[in-house]
């Protein structure tokens, strides 16, 4: 038999790219084997370099809320490309995208565009420090906020997948300014904020980088109150949850307003866009309105901006997609719960909106200690079993499963049938 193309390509990639990939978790390190090289995608289907088709639950790790190669986004990108791909000067499209974000995300009054979620969080942190005159920052164990130095402390998914929660190359001084609390633990947060030296609390309002962990009732409200009492800036990192769990993100879903919000993923419709925004008085610290330096040669790039306008515009014109996503989610819930009831494996299912996780752990999964104590061997067997069934899940137990507006009830039913079969095999192998 011929060697699969993905094997050949991965070998070649390893000769020119560290580890063969441009973002670590793509390398299948947690689950073993060789990553699929993707040739193309449409709707909910990915085709690998050998032409095998897969039903996709990764969605490029979040951005593809409308499915792959969505016609509106594709048309907008093609039209923009023909007019020149970068000018380094303002364009009217940037205003249009900014107005959409301000319209859709309840707490955002002013917004600055960048090229990734990582840039958004680094920049929001700088604004918070400048506005408060404090150096400290509080994040949560298992919370991922991109690969900026300040955030690479107890950082969940990518870092946890590699087994290096703290990265070499981050200075001791930087790490010292980052404090870490347990997710869903308000007493822990209160203890840290009492010192008065914390500029901001950075939180994923639904944790999505230790699998999917919802905020406990009152957790976000409690953070809001503690921040108000201590003059601390509350930052919701909605790079994953923004436009996914509701049109206005988790802040709309839970009705708790942060001071600043970071966005990414869906906002660019699959092209590189990030953003940070929030209270106008805070955002006016950003240059050239204020003294906090932040810049980008390709920021507001016309191609990426066009994709963002098309994606967000489609969402605004079709708000019923959130009902569709909730309907699919409930169908998944019912199916998974039925499968779990018929299985003697310790399993936990968490879901909010169009993000979810199956943990190989008896649960409840509410924070990093519970999220990280699942059976990773079983997860790896489950992952490969699902892949053999033509279903592409994230190759890490710390990544959520995403579905899109393009998914159908038929896709969900097919997925549940595969899950039941594969979980049965996992049990049989574990017993053997
Ligand atoms: C993906 C993600 C980031 C980083 O965004 P990049 O575009 O990968 O730099 C930051 N925060 C959260 C919550 C994310 O899920």
Coordinates of N, CA and C in Angstrom, one line a residue, residues 1 16 39 75 134-135 180 210 240 257 259 264 268 270 277 295 298 301 331 338 370 376 403 430 432:
X1 N 0.8 -1.2 0.0 CA 0.0 0.0 0.0 C 0.9 1.3 0.0
X16 N 11.5 21.4 7.5 CA 11.6 22.9 7.3 C 10.8 23.7 8.4
X39 N -6.5 19.4 2.5 CA -6.4 20.0 1.2 C -7.5 21.0 0.9
X75 N -17.1 35.3 -1.3 CA -17.3 36.4 -2.3 C -16.7 37.7 -1.8
X134 N -1.0 49.9 37.9 CA -0.6 48.7 38.6 C 0.0 47.7 37.7
X135 N 0.9 46.9 38.2 CA 1.7 45.9 37.3 C 1.0 44.5 37.3
X180 N -2.2 33.6 39.7 CA -3.1 32.6 39.1 C -4.1 32.2 40.2
X210 N -9.6 24.3 28.6 CA -9.4 23.1 29.4 C -10.6 22.2 29.1
X240 N -12.8 33.0 22.1 CA -13.5 31.8 21.7 C -15.0 31.9 21.8
X257 N -21.3 42.5 32.4 CA -20.5 43.3 31.5 C -19.1 43.6 32.0
X259 N -15.2 45.4 31.6 CA -14.7 46.7 31.2 C -14.0 46.7 29.8
X264 N -11.5 37.5 18.7 CA -10.7 36.9 17.7 C -11.5 35.8 17.0
X268 N -13.1 37.2 12.3 CA -12.4 37.4 11.0 C -12.9 36.4 10.0
X270 N -12.5 33.5 9.5 CA -11.5 32.5 9.0 C -10.2 33.2 8.5
X277 N -11.6 45.8 22.8 CA -12.5 47.0 22.9 C -13.2 47.0 24.3
X295 N 0.2 49.1 17.7 CA 0.2 49.3 16.3 C 0.2 48.0 15.5
X298 N -0.3 45.3 9.4 CA -1.4 44.7 8.6 C -2.8 44.8 9.4
X301 N -6.4 45.1 7.9 CA -6.1 44.7 6.5 C -7.4 44.5 5.7
X331 N -29.7 18.3 21.0 CA -29.7 16.9 20.4 C -28.5 16.1 20.8
X338 N -27.7 9.7 26.8 CA -28.2 8.3 26.7 C -27.0 7.3 26.6
X370 N -10.0 19.3 38.0 CA -11.0 18.3 37.5 C -10.8 18.1 36.0
X376 N -6.3 10.3 29.8 CA -5.9 10.8 28.4 C -5.6 9.6 27.5
X403 N -19.3 23.1 17.0 CA -20.1 22.8 15.8 C -20.6 24.1 15.2
X430 N -9.8 -1.3 26.8 CA -9.3 -1.1 28.2 C -9.4 -2.3 29.0
X432 N -9.2 -5.4 27.8 CA -8.4 -6.5 27.2 C -7.0 -6.6 27.9

